[in-house]
Amino acid sequence: MNIIWHSKSKQFHLYNAKISYIICVTPVGDLGNIYFGKCIRDKEDMSYVVNRFGLSNVAVDADTESYSMELNRQEYPSFGTTDFGTQAFETEQSNGSRVNSFVYKDHRIFAGKTALTGLPATYADDKEAMTLEMQLEDEVAKMSLTLSYTIFEDHPVITRHAVFTNNGASKVMLTKALSACLDLPDQDYEWMQFSGAWARERIPVTRKITAGSVSIESKRGASSANQNPFIIIKRPNTDDHGGEAIGVSLVYSGNFIAQAECDTFGRTRILMGINPDRFSWPLEKGETFETPEAVIAYTAEGLNSLSQTYHELYNNNLVRGKWKNTPRPILINNWEATFMNFDEEKILKIAKKAKEAGVELFVLDDGWFGERDDDFAGLGDWIENPKKLPQGMAGLARKVNALGMKFGFWIEPEMVNPNSNLYRRHPDWALGTPGRKSSLGRHQLVLDFSREEVVDHIYGMLSKVLSDAPISYIKWDMNRSLTEVYNIDITPQEQGTVYHKYVMGVYRLYEKLRNDYPDILFESCSSGGNRFDAGMLYYAPQAWCSDNTDAIDRIRIQYGTSFGYPISSIGAHVSAVPNQQTGRNVSISTRANVAYFGTFGYELDLNHVSEEEFEEVKLQIEFMKENRELFQFGRFYRLRSPFDTDQCAWIVVSSDRRKAILGFYCLRANVNSLPGFLKLAGLSEEKLYVIEDKEYYGDELMNLGVTLKTLFEGGFALANDFISCVKVIEAKE
Ligand code: GLA
């Protein structure tokens, strides 16, 4: 890994063993892109890449009379001079002008990476990464711009973000400030996005990009289940096992936009950052604005390798604290077992049985506080309901601890029900626009987390419960989108800051609680997977993946999630059948076979399963305890897509390739068909592996494959819907 500055040609080359990223100072002084892709040899001068000739109807710079931004690849383009593509940023200056020309002034190259202020970001020590910070200035607008690029030693990754500063006496309005722009030299790409809704999150959608633009966005205040802030730009022939692709992941949990634009001169522009819609940020003299971070990864080896880059980077350089790379406790959650209808006795009965099965952590879900017997009341009153918890959270936690289990509970700190003491006391704390009614979502309103006093108050209530009781885990939920967004404490000109300040408020509360209780394992949740993003992983290393706990639907949801997020982050539980969302009956073995590829736990009352199933549950827990490190932190490969076939397969492989675990799932029976072969991946070609007493070479398993006869006794049992198997594959010596 290195960052070289060629002072004569004014070019920067950031590279490691896998990638090169080459930037130049252009003939007009701003920053242009020369190359991004597989590592290439360093060269003093690559300015031959820069186009300096006129084409009809193209605007050129007045001094050079030959350079047009439109005919070159930009690093952080503005609109208003010679580029007509979508701009990465926009300002409105005091004279009404929106034209900017930022010119390179200086730079700094250093080992490691600096933290962002109040925002989540990847981190690295001096050996793991190097950073290039370039300083640009717009002398007319009296603004400076810092563009930061970090390259990692062990990952084909560049992270980027931008910082704007107003150096002038008059106010400047920042109306768009994306995290990154990546101009690519051709247009032979497909775009992949991960779309969905509640209970069907992160479904991969692929389309060819062509003249014009394609974009996804969130305007819901959270990153959303509808569109995830992660995209892949790939060559049309790229699949999981080979080919070029670029991923862009935004380390942010609020409104975002991701866009690809193909212009008429063969350039593809990729943009990602805070959604400029409903965003405007006033900068007074000396004030700065820092964008969130975008994580750009490259592969020439297929989408599995791209996903593995994100898995490893996020496990090692985004997740922090005690739970970083630590196998997660097997938990039981009472939500689907009781909903809000419980008391201490009922909870202890569930906990006792779970303990007998080997479960390690009990999670008390919604309904323990205020007057919360249904979802019409109580949110905001973070005080135990004595009818349900006569000795408070502390009493119950101690009783669960006495059984030999850890204890945790559910919160939804950003919300308030109109029927709550908090709302009756502080109706003005809920987001709302003066003179208009406030829309409801799940009978609740959103607290204005852009206001410090609101966040501080909620912190006070929560820290009271937390400091009284031995708490090991928190599930932090967020169950509605933001509407009528308005902060009554600030000026009309500042209203464009509220969405972002809200997210910063959420991050602030997370950070405070994490600092006070560093051992607590946080799981984020937002009606399931409505805020499953890289920003959240900085605070909560795992996220409840979906409220849809049906194993067959979960195969698709977890498969889609695996493109951008580590298996250790995917909250996955075995729930009761018939499933509450789909009504499907799936065996307890298939339900566990899906949940193993996640954080693993149970979301049911084990008192209500048959004796036979209970014995199976005990074995499942034993198996997960033995293998959870491999499941959660092994190298994960997708093998067969549940979107292209009626089957799904994936495998996790240990770093020394001596052990792997294969998951195979039949979503729908294929009558009268041969079982066929499944090619494995990630094994060592030379090693001899054992799968259930039979021996196979690695090259055999990866090129010929295993026949499904080997996986299922009786071979043609694939005539059954919803059957599955999980097989341990171990090297012989
Ligand atoms: C959301 C979560 C669920 C559960 C309920 C409780 O829907 O996703 O897991 O916690 O809230 O109200």
XYZ file of C-alpha atoms and ligand atoms in Angstrom:
745
model
C 0.000 0.000 0.000
C 1.270 3.439 -0.822
C 0.214 6.889 -1.947
C 2.629 8.525 -4.374
C 2.566 12.212 -5.305
C 4.159 12.943 -8.668
C 4.804 16.643 -8.266
C 5.797 17.290 -11.876
C 2.756 15.730 -13.482
C 0.612 16.591 -10.442
C -0.758 13.107 -10.098
C -1.531 10.944 -7.099
C -1.350 7.185 -7.234
C -3.019 5.299 -4.391
C -2.389 1.583 -4.613
C -2.160 -1.707 -2.782
C -1.562 -5.249 -4.037
C -5.002 -5.326 -5.646
C -6.116 -1.864 -6.735
C -4.876 1.416 -8.135
C -6.664 4.756 -7.908
C -5.031 7.562 -9.886
C -6.042 11.200 -9.542
C -4.676 14.201 -11.403
C -4.787 17.935 -10.982
C -6.439 18.913 -14.255
C -5.340 21.740 -16.586
C -7.919 23.979 -14.875
C -6.712 23.064 -11.404
C -9.531 20.892 -10.141
C -9.284 17.131 -9.629
C -9.768 14.555 -12.347
C -9.744 10.803 -12.412
C -7.197 8.907 -14.456
C -7.889 5.352 -13.372
C -9.617 3.107 -10.864
C -9.337 -0.676 -11.067
C -6.924 -3.557 -10.803
C -3.462 -2.505 -9.549
C -1.198 -1.144 -12.293
C 2.477 -0.175 -12.246
C 3.255 3.327 -11.043
C 4.236 5.842 -13.712
C 5.415 9.436 -13.381
C 3.021 10.882 -15.903
C -0.243 9.546 -17.212
C -1.639 12.829 -18.428
C -2.116 11.313 -21.904
C -5.424 10.096 -20.456
C -6.660 13.680 -20.192
C -8.589 14.824 -23.255
C -7.634 18.283 -24.496
C -9.475 18.846 -27.683
C -12.709 20.537 -28.550
C -15.796 18.827 -29.858
C -18.734 20.668 -31.344
C -21.071 22.198 -28.848
C -18.745 21.478 -25.939
C -17.865 24.274 -23.533
C -14.147 24.689 -22.847
C -12.225 26.513 -20.185
C -11.482 30.106 -21.231
C -7.772 30.066 -20.310
C -6.723 26.761 -21.816
C -9.255 26.934 -24.633
C -8.891 23.177 -24.892
C -9.977 21.573 -21.650
C -13.565 20.593 -21.030
C -14.703 18.850 -17.870
C -17.423 17.209 -19.894
C -14.848 15.246 -21.879
C -12.892 14.132 -18.832
C -13.511 12.166 -15.694
C -14.014 14.278 -12.587
C -13.404 13.464 -8.939
C -15.979 15.737 -7.341
C -17.776 17.630 -10.094
C -19.693 20.848 -9.853
C -22.307 22.164 -12.249
C -22.176 25.528 -13.916
C -18.913 25.569 -15.860
C -17.937 22.933 -18.448
C -19.517 19.768 -17.004
C -23.179 19.091 -17.670
C -23.490 15.868 -15.721
C -25.016 15.526 -12.282
C -22.904 17.417 -9.769
C -21.511 15.981 -6.548
C -22.265 19.161 -4.626
C -23.905 22.537 -4.934
C -23.750 25.776 -2.989
C -25.874 28.865 -3.050
C -23.722 31.909 -2.426
C -24.852 35.238 -1.011
C -25.184 36.788 -4.483
C -27.427 33.926 -5.595
C -24.763 32.227 -7.705
C -24.515 28.451 -7.687
C -21.335 28.227 -9.712
C -18.248 26.830 -8.015
C -14.676 26.273 -9.156
C -12.587 24.538 -6.546
C -8.903 24.541 -7.379
C -6.256 22.252 -5.887
C -4.002 24.065 -3.395
C -2.253 21.528 -1.252
C -2.389 18.023 0.123
C -1.347 15.851 3.033
C -0.464 12.163 2.927
C -0.309 10.281 6.208
C -0.395 6.796 7.686
C -3.720 5.655 9.153
C -7.055 7.402 8.982
C -8.712 10.193 10.923
C -12.161 9.827 12.472
C -15.162 11.778 11.264
C -16.896 14.100 13.711
C -20.039 12.569 15.167
C -20.410 10.288 12.172
C -19.746 6.580 11.825
C -16.816 5.583 9.630
C -14.307 2.836 9.070
C -11.151 3.203 11.144
C -7.586 2.001 10.648
C -4.232 2.175 12.387
C -1.028 3.350 10.727
C -0.225 -0.085 9.331
C -3.667 -0.784 7.979
C -4.241 2.264 5.807
C -2.918 5.501 4.326
C -4.838 8.677 3.711
C -4.625 11.434 1.138
C -6.299 14.707 2.046
C -6.497 17.248 -0.756
C -7.211 20.874 -0.085
C -9.097 22.870 -2.727
C -10.235 26.443 -2.753
C -12.830 28.526 -4.516
C -11.512 32.063 -4.212
C -14.666 33.706 -5.509
C -17.016 31.844 -3.174
C -14.394 32.050 -0.401
C -14.816 28.400 0.421
C -12.464 25.514 0.898
C -13.079 21.868 0.222
C -11.144 18.923 1.603
C -11.435 15.620 -0.216
C -10.230 12.610 1.782
C -9.248 9.265 0.323
C -8.082 6.316 2.394
C -6.594 3.172 0.907
C -6.360 -0.008 2.964
C -3.390 -2.372 2.961
C -5.404 -5.581 3.027
C -8.588 -4.641 1.222
C -9.305 -3.483 -2.335
C -11.059 -0.480 -0.842
C -10.967 3.302 -1.052
C -13.023 5.294 1.429
C -13.986 8.857 0.675
C -15.650 11.837 2.191
C -15.637 15.630 1.754
C -15.492 18.613 4.110
C -16.712 22.099 3.150
C -15.626 25.263 4.963
C -16.905 28.770 4.495
C -13.992 31.197 4.825
C -15.903 34.289 3.739
C -17.896 36.787 5.749
C -21.248 35.989 4.126
C -23.360 32.931 4.644
C -23.220 30.141 2.062
C -25.970 27.562 1.700
C -24.748 24.066 0.944
C -27.617 22.489 -0.996
C -25.954 19.256 -2.020
C -22.915 17.503 -0.543
C -22.476 13.932 -1.684
C -19.810 11.666 -0.263
C -18.249 10.495 -3.504
C -18.369 10.615 -7.271
C -16.703 8.007 -9.416
C -16.423 8.625 -13.139
C -15.757 5.448 -15.124
C -14.389 5.415 -18.678
C -17.022 3.293 -20.410
C -20.649 2.288 -20.158
C -20.640 -1.490 -20.319
C -22.089 -1.943 -16.864
C -25.015 -3.360 -14.993
C -26.338 -1.775 -11.848
C -27.425 -3.819 -8.824
C -29.557 -2.409 -6.066
C -31.120 -4.058 -3.019
C -34.780 -3.157 -2.815
C -37.831 -4.262 -0.928
C -40.243 -3.288 1.804
C -41.192 -4.452 5.270
C -40.833 -8.267 5.477
C -39.156 -8.543 2.063
C -35.966 -6.591 2.440
C -32.839 -6.340 0.248
C -33.919 -8.236 -2.837
C -31.238 -7.884 -5.544
C -32.445 -6.029 -8.644
C -30.135 -5.885 -11.655
C -30.447 -3.760 -14.771
C -28.299 -2.633 -17.638
C -27.345 1.012 -17.441
C -27.500 3.024 -20.595
C -27.803 6.620 -21.805
C -29.442 8.638 -19.042
C -29.488 7.965 -15.352
C -30.772 5.517 -12.791
C -31.031 6.211 -9.103
C -32.351 4.917 -5.827
C -32.992 6.963 -2.729
C -34.558 7.216 0.669
C -36.554 10.197 1.899
C -37.936 8.371 4.926
C -35.429 9.636 7.484
C -33.940 6.131 7.765
C -31.900 4.362 5.120
C -34.976 2.149 4.556
C -36.029 -1.340 3.575
C -37.224 0.064 0.260
C -33.728 0.846 -1.010
C -30.472 -0.011 0.709
C -27.548 2.449 0.642
C -25.370 -0.067 -1.154
C -25.015 -0.575 -4.897
C -22.881 -2.665 -7.200
C -21.745 -1.657 -10.663
C -20.669 -4.767 -12.537
C -19.734 -5.979 -15.973
C -22.637 -7.824 -17.645
C -20.815 -11.164 -17.471
C -19.781 -10.776 -13.824
C -21.347 -13.313 -11.494
C -20.598 -14.518 -7.978
C -17.519 -16.400 -9.137
C -15.798 -14.138 -11.636
C -15.668 -10.767 -13.326
C -15.229 -7.104 -12.522
C -17.421 -5.158 -10.130
C -17.361 -2.023 -7.993
C -19.356 -1.661 -4.809
C -20.328 1.629 -3.184
C -21.602 1.488 0.368
C -22.628 4.534 2.355
C -21.791 4.586 6.046
C -24.954 6.476 6.899
C -28.414 5.707 8.278
C -30.591 8.526 6.929
C -31.874 9.884 3.618
C -29.527 8.974 0.805
C -29.231 8.891 -2.944
C -27.224 6.580 -5.197
C -27.064 7.295 -8.883
C -25.424 6.092 -12.096
C -25.421 8.336 -15.121
C -24.259 7.484 -18.647
C -23.515 10.584 -20.690
C -23.126 11.025 -24.426
C -19.330 10.800 -24.428
C -19.017 7.317 -22.963
C -18.583 8.238 -19.317
C -20.440 6.501 -16.476
C -20.771 8.605 -13.355
C -21.535 6.973 -10.000
C -22.673 9.197 -7.137
C -23.617 8.442 -3.563
C -24.345 10.466 -0.460
C -26.939 12.281 1.616
C -30.089 12.867 -0.411
C -30.016 16.517 -1.566
C -33.805 16.517 -1.559
C -34.813 18.272 1.712
C -31.176 18.974 2.514
C -29.645 22.431 2.841
C -26.996 23.422 5.302
C -26.153 27.050 6.083
C -22.458 27.724 6.586
C -21.595 30.916 8.400
C -18.045 32.235 8.428
C -15.620 29.555 9.673
C -18.236 26.796 9.770
C -17.733 23.405 8.197
C -19.849 20.557 6.951
C -18.558 17.008 6.787
C -20.224 14.407 4.587
C -20.635 10.774 5.631
C -18.166 8.250 4.305
C -18.557 6.174 1.144
C -16.744 2.843 0.953
C -15.770 1.951 -2.604
C -14.558 -1.591 -3.257
C -13.255 -3.189 -6.423
C -13.004 -6.780 -7.553
C -11.875 -8.555 -10.692
C -12.924 -11.887 -9.178
C -16.676 -11.834 -8.933
C -19.355 -10.766 -6.507
C -18.475 -13.266 -3.785
C -15.087 -11.648 -3.536
C -16.666 -8.175 -3.472
C -18.996 -9.252 -0.656
C -16.101 -10.817 1.258
C -14.272 -7.488 1.081
C -17.218 -5.742 2.745
C -17.640 -8.570 5.274
C -13.995 -8.454 6.317
C -13.676 -4.677 6.268
C -16.826 -4.150 8.291
C -15.942 -6.877 10.804
C -12.395 -5.577 11.267
C -12.565 -1.839 10.630
C -16.136 -0.698 11.302
C -17.530 -2.761 14.159
C -15.928 -1.656 17.417
C -15.471 -2.749 21.005
C -16.017 -5.961 22.848
C -18.211 -7.566 20.175
C -15.808 -7.003 17.304
C -15.039 -10.433 15.838
C -16.652 -12.053 18.872
C -19.112 -14.905 18.311
C -22.568 -13.809 19.342
C -24.620 -15.278 22.197
C -27.475 -17.613 21.292
C -30.563 -15.796 22.405
C -34.250 -16.267 22.921
C -36.612 -13.360 22.257
C -40.177 -13.400 23.571
C -41.761 -11.190 20.868
C -43.448 -13.775 18.674
C -44.104 -15.945 21.755
C -46.047 -13.396 23.814
C -46.200 -10.069 21.992
C -46.963 -7.545 24.768
C -49.039 -9.951 26.761
C -46.653 -11.170 29.456
C -45.761 -10.964 33.093
C -42.665 -11.965 34.989
C -43.885 -15.498 35.567
C -44.561 -16.101 31.894
C -41.159 -14.702 30.950
C -39.317 -16.815 33.497
C -41.102 -19.919 32.248
C -39.881 -19.230 28.707
C -36.395 -18.423 29.993
C -36.145 -21.585 32.102
C -37.012 -23.841 29.200
C -34.626 -21.974 26.928
C -31.854 -22.397 29.468
C -32.530 -26.129 29.536
C -31.972 -26.145 25.771
C -28.655 -24.287 26.131
C -29.725 -20.716 25.211
C -27.355 -18.089 26.623
C -29.263 -14.797 26.567
C -32.873 -13.793 27.185
C -34.222 -10.749 25.360
C -37.356 -9.091 26.685
C -39.057 -7.419 23.740
C -41.653 -4.646 23.502
C -44.226 -4.100 26.261
C -42.258 -3.854 29.527
C -42.660 -0.097 30.104
C -45.294 2.576 30.705
C -48.876 1.631 29.865
C -47.711 -0.493 26.954
C -50.216 -3.321 26.513
C -50.690 -2.682 22.836
C -49.025 -0.408 20.315
C -51.342 2.546 21.032
C -49.563 3.651 24.199
C -46.430 3.926 26.253
C -43.583 4.746 23.873
C -41.506 7.454 25.499
C -42.162 6.272 29.060
C -39.058 4.212 29.684
C -40.066 3.166 33.175
C -40.947 -0.416 34.029
C -44.610 -1.362 34.221
C -44.942 -2.758 37.785
C -47.822 -5.030 36.737
C -45.492 -6.871 34.403
C -42.205 -6.414 36.205
C -43.003 -6.097 39.929
C -39.327 -5.908 40.849
C -38.425 -3.826 37.854
C -35.993 -4.679 35.092
C -33.327 -5.275 37.718
C -35.470 -7.885 39.466
C -36.176 -9.816 36.290
C -32.610 -9.501 35.011
C -31.271 -10.949 38.257
C -33.717 -13.842 38.126
C -32.713 -14.614 34.548
C -29.053 -14.316 35.527
C -29.696 -16.760 38.377
C -30.867 -19.283 35.780
C -27.429 -18.954 34.194
C -28.425 -16.687 31.313
C -27.548 -13.143 30.350
C -30.367 -10.638 29.972
C -31.262 -7.839 27.584
C -34.273 -5.812 26.498
C -35.989 -3.896 23.696
C -36.225 -0.126 23.321
C -37.530 2.262 20.695
C -35.976 5.493 21.958
C -36.720 7.691 18.951
C -40.488 7.337 19.301
C -43.418 8.542 21.362
C -47.084 7.582 21.492
C -49.557 10.470 21.810
C -50.905 8.363 24.659
C -47.849 8.605 26.906
C -46.748 10.723 29.831
C -43.789 11.983 27.830
C -46.044 13.320 25.084
C -48.517 14.821 27.549
C -45.599 16.640 29.194
C -43.723 17.574 26.019
C -46.051 17.503 22.991
C -43.616 19.852 21.234
C -40.859 17.238 21.352
C -42.469 15.249 18.543
C -41.541 16.143 14.982
C -44.319 18.173 13.426
C -44.900 21.153 11.168
C -46.643 24.136 12.823
C -50.311 24.348 11.926
C -50.445 20.910 10.317
C -51.555 17.580 11.689
C -48.830 15.025 12.242
C -49.119 11.743 10.389
C -49.009 8.621 12.513
C -47.155 5.390 11.903
C -47.991 2.402 14.082
C -49.960 4.906 16.223
C -46.772 6.736 17.118
C -44.915 9.968 16.474
C -41.202 10.524 16.017
C -39.282 12.463 18.633
C -37.260 15.329 17.250
C -33.793 13.880 17.730
C -32.324 16.918 15.979
C -32.869 18.676 19.329
C -30.255 18.025 21.970
C -32.577 18.329 24.965
C -34.821 15.584 23.566
C -31.927 13.177 23.094
C -30.536 14.064 26.516
C -33.864 13.399 28.198
C -34.236 9.964 26.586
C -30.634 9.203 27.503
C -31.419 10.042 31.123
C -34.416 7.689 31.224
C -32.596 4.807 29.574
C -29.446 5.140 31.585
C -31.533 4.946 34.739
C -32.912 1.516 33.718
C -29.496 0.402 32.492
C -27.560 1.454 35.554
C -29.952 -0.325 37.920
C -29.893 -3.710 36.199
C -27.308 -6.187 34.897
C -27.959 -5.718 31.175
C -25.950 -7.472 28.480
C -27.909 -6.649 25.346
C -30.146 -3.961 23.862
C -32.413 -4.301 20.834
C -32.901 -0.743 19.516
C -35.947 -0.502 17.289
C -37.294 2.275 15.027
C -40.721 1.557 13.641
C -41.816 4.378 11.379
C -40.673 6.857 8.776
C -40.241 10.563 9.485
C -43.000 12.912 8.309
C -43.822 16.628 8.708
C -40.153 17.125 9.486
C -39.622 20.495 11.170
C -37.615 21.680 14.163
C -39.481 24.389 16.070
C -36.315 25.698 17.715
C -34.492 26.821 14.594
C -34.982 29.390 11.852
C -36.850 28.781 8.576
C -33.493 28.882 6.734
C -32.193 26.052 8.897
C -35.042 23.600 8.314
C -33.033 21.770 5.650
C -30.667 20.563 8.359
C -33.250 18.608 10.347
C -33.119 15.181 8.666
C -29.353 15.034 8.983
C -29.320 16.433 12.506
C -31.892 13.796 13.442
C -29.507 11.040 12.329
C -26.648 12.769 14.165
C -28.862 12.760 17.292
C -29.417 9.014 16.926
C -25.671 8.490 16.561
C -25.012 10.692 19.596
C -27.355 8.676 21.803
C -25.847 5.412 20.588
C -22.347 6.717 21.277
C -23.225 7.898 24.780
C -24.797 4.574 25.695
C -21.945 2.606 24.144
C -19.421 4.631 26.099
C -21.290 4.192 29.377
C -21.969 0.480 28.840
C -19.153 -0.822 26.644
C -19.997 -4.476 27.269
C -23.567 -4.266 26.018
C -24.234 -5.940 22.680
C -26.495 -3.645 20.649
C -28.735 -4.997 17.926
C -30.311 -2.403 15.664
C -33.761 -2.980 14.281
C -36.264 -0.959 12.325
C -39.465 -2.909 11.776
C -36.938 -5.611 10.975
C -34.557 -4.455 8.288
C -35.585 -0.865 7.625
C -32.254 0.570 8.773
C -29.795 -2.189 7.902
C -26.828 -0.078 6.843
C -23.106 0.321 7.407
C -23.655 3.394 9.605
C -25.568 1.367 12.163
C -22.853 -1.308 12.293
C -20.466 1.222 13.809
C -22.696 1.311 16.892
C -24.610 -1.972 16.783
C -22.641 -4.868 15.289
C -25.785 -6.762 14.350
C -29.219 -5.878 12.978
C -32.550 -7.664 13.069
C -32.680 -8.582 9.431
C -36.418 -8.774 8.885
C -39.685 -9.200 10.768
C -40.340 -11.976 8.298
C -39.066 -15.017 10.190
C -40.387 -17.543 7.695
C -37.318 -19.661 6.854
C -38.119 -19.859 3.152
C -38.558 -16.098 2.773
C -35.549 -15.560 5.013
C -33.347 -17.505 2.571
C -33.952 -14.787 -0.006
C -33.650 -11.932 2.481
C -30.398 -13.226 3.999
C -29.021 -14.040 0.555
C -29.659 -10.458 -0.620
C -28.268 -9.012 2.622
C -25.040 -11.008 2.249
C -23.988 -8.956 -0.803
C -23.068 -5.960 1.330
C -23.108 -7.025 4.976
C -21.276 -9.635 7.063
C -23.015 -12.800 8.257
C -22.143 -11.770 11.832
C -24.440 -8.769 11.403
C -27.516 -10.673 10.204
C -30.003 -11.179 13.057
C -31.656 -14.547 12.360
C -33.934 -16.607 14.616
C -35.924 -19.823 14.575
C -39.594 -18.930 15.069
C -42.807 -20.924 15.522
C -44.889 -22.525 12.773
C -47.211 -21.943 11.061
C -45.168 -18.821 10.498
C -46.816 -15.602 11.718
C -46.132 -13.688 8.543
C -46.609 -16.326 5.853
C -48.550 -19.162 7.461
C -45.959 -21.600 6.109
C -45.058 -24.820 7.890
C -41.357 -25.467 7.722
C -39.506 -28.099 9.777
C -37.538 -26.945 12.794
C -34.431 -28.284 11.114
C -34.815 -26.090 8.014
C -35.650 -23.116 10.234
C -32.354 -23.607 12.085
C -30.411 -24.358 8.905
C -31.278 -20.853 7.713
C -30.737 -19.103 11.060
C -27.252 -20.640 11.533
C -26.065 -18.280 8.783
C -26.645 -15.298 11.044
C -26.503 -14.423 14.714
C -28.811 -17.347 15.643
C -31.472 -17.502 18.291
C -35.062 -18.476 18.947
C -38.185 -16.349 18.737
C -40.754 -18.731 20.234
C -41.723 -20.438 23.476
C -39.823 -23.702 23.681
C -42.450 -24.957 26.125
C -44.711 -25.269 23.093
C -42.574 -27.463 20.842
C -42.849 -31.259 20.854
C -40.427 -33.303 22.935
C -38.804 -34.549 19.782
C -38.342 -30.992 18.508
C -36.985 -29.898 21.864
C -34.311 -32.583 21.671
C -33.486 -31.325 18.189
C -33.259 -27.751 19.482
C -30.702 -28.874 22.081
C -28.583 -30.410 19.331
C -28.956 -27.284 17.173
C -27.670 -25.111 20.000
C -24.779 -27.459 20.649
C -23.930 -27.435 16.940
C -24.117 -23.628 16.745
C -21.914 -23.216 19.833
C -19.306 -25.436 18.245
C -19.403 -23.684 14.884
C -20.594 -20.109 15.410
C -17.194 -18.578 14.893
C -17.016 -20.171 11.453
C -20.632 -19.320 10.576
C -20.324 -15.687 11.605
C -16.747 -14.869 10.665
C -15.766 -17.466 8.052
C -15.416 -16.582 4.377
C -18.916 -16.704 2.894
C -19.687 -17.720 -0.689
C -23.057 -17.698 -2.402
C -23.311 -20.851 -4.521
C -26.843 -21.001 -5.891
C -29.316 -18.165 -6.122
C -32.851 -18.555 -4.733
C -33.895 -15.874 -7.209
C -32.733 -17.794 -10.276
C -33.593 -21.320 -9.153
C -35.903 -23.157 -6.754
C -32.913 -23.873 -4.593
C -30.363 -21.941 -2.609
C -26.876 -22.890 -1.487
C -24.094 -21.088 0.311
C -20.943 -22.068 2.173
C -18.658 -20.614 4.859
C -14.994 -21.560 4.806
C -12.377 -21.149 7.547
C -9.358 -18.952 6.782
C -7.034 -21.983 6.644
C -9.584 -23.744 4.373
C -9.568 -26.797 6.598
C -13.201 -26.565 7.537
C -16.311 -25.430 5.758
C -20.047 -25.592 6.344
C -22.418 -25.886 3.430
C -26.078 -24.878 3.559
C -28.417 -26.222 0.884
C -32.104 -25.408 0.674
C -34.929 -26.584 -1.544
C -37.510 -23.812 -1.827
C -39.810 -25.733 -4.082
C -39.752 -29.362 -5.169
C -38.859 -30.176 -8.739
C -40.735 -33.323 -9.569
C -39.210 -35.850 -11.951
C -35.819 -34.230 -12.260
C -32.296 -35.438 -11.625
C -30.651 -34.185 -8.457
C -27.756 -32.566 -10.308
C -24.476 -31.203 -9.005
C -23.561 -28.304 -6.798
C -20.111 -26.773 -7.259
C -18.557 -25.652 -3.991
C -16.180 -22.703 -3.593
C -13.390 -21.425 -1.383
C -11.821 -24.823 -0.585
C -8.192 -25.723 -1.164
C -7.805 -27.606 -4.449
C -5.275 -30.094 -3.087
C -6.864 -30.928 0.217
C -8.789 -34.132 0.752
C -12.074 -33.363 2.464
C -14.551 -35.548 4.277
C -18.298 -35.088 3.993
C -20.082 -37.657 6.131
C -17.465 -40.409 5.904
C -16.929 -39.971 2.178
C -13.752 -38.423 0.816
C -13.434 -35.829 -1.963
C -10.623 -33.612 -3.193
C -11.107 -29.881 -3.090
C -10.715 -29.517 -6.866
C -13.288 -32.264 -7.311
C -15.802 -30.489 -5.041
C -15.255 -27.135 -6.711
C -15.227 -28.261 -10.359
C -17.298 -31.415 -10.543
C -19.289 -30.548 -7.452
C -21.210 -32.662 -4.969
C -24.241 -34.481 -6.240
C -27.335 -33.667 -4.318
C -27.640 -37.421 -3.804
C -24.690 -37.103 -1.443
C -26.399 -34.389 0.511
C -29.754 -36.010 0.915
C -30.252 -39.611 1.806
C -32.419 -41.220 -0.796
C -31.148 -38.791 -3.404
C -34.403 -37.790 -4.961
C -35.892 -36.470 -1.759
C -35.781 -33.091 -3.482
C -39.344 -33.887 -4.336
C -40.179 -32.223 -0.999
C -40.715 -28.511 -0.552
C -38.641 -26.717 2.112
C -36.147 -29.459 2.876
C -32.584 -28.441 3.587
C -29.298 -29.648 4.940
C -26.217 -28.204 6.574
C -23.050 -30.278 6.090
C -19.715 -29.917 7.792
C -16.804 -30.400 5.413
C -13.439 -31.075 7.024
C -9.964 -31.550 5.594
C -8.555 -34.948 6.409
C -5.217 -33.841 7.778
C -40.721 -4.319 15.440
C -39.566 -5.305 15.484
C -40.018 -6.608 16.077
C -40.559 -6.382 17.474
C -41.658 -5.334 17.432
C -42.063 -4.930 18.816
O -41.675 -4.696 14.538
O -39.024 -5.477 14.212
O -38.974 -7.542 16.117
O -39.514 -5.964 18.310
O -41.268 -4.160 16.733
O -43.046 -3.975 18.810
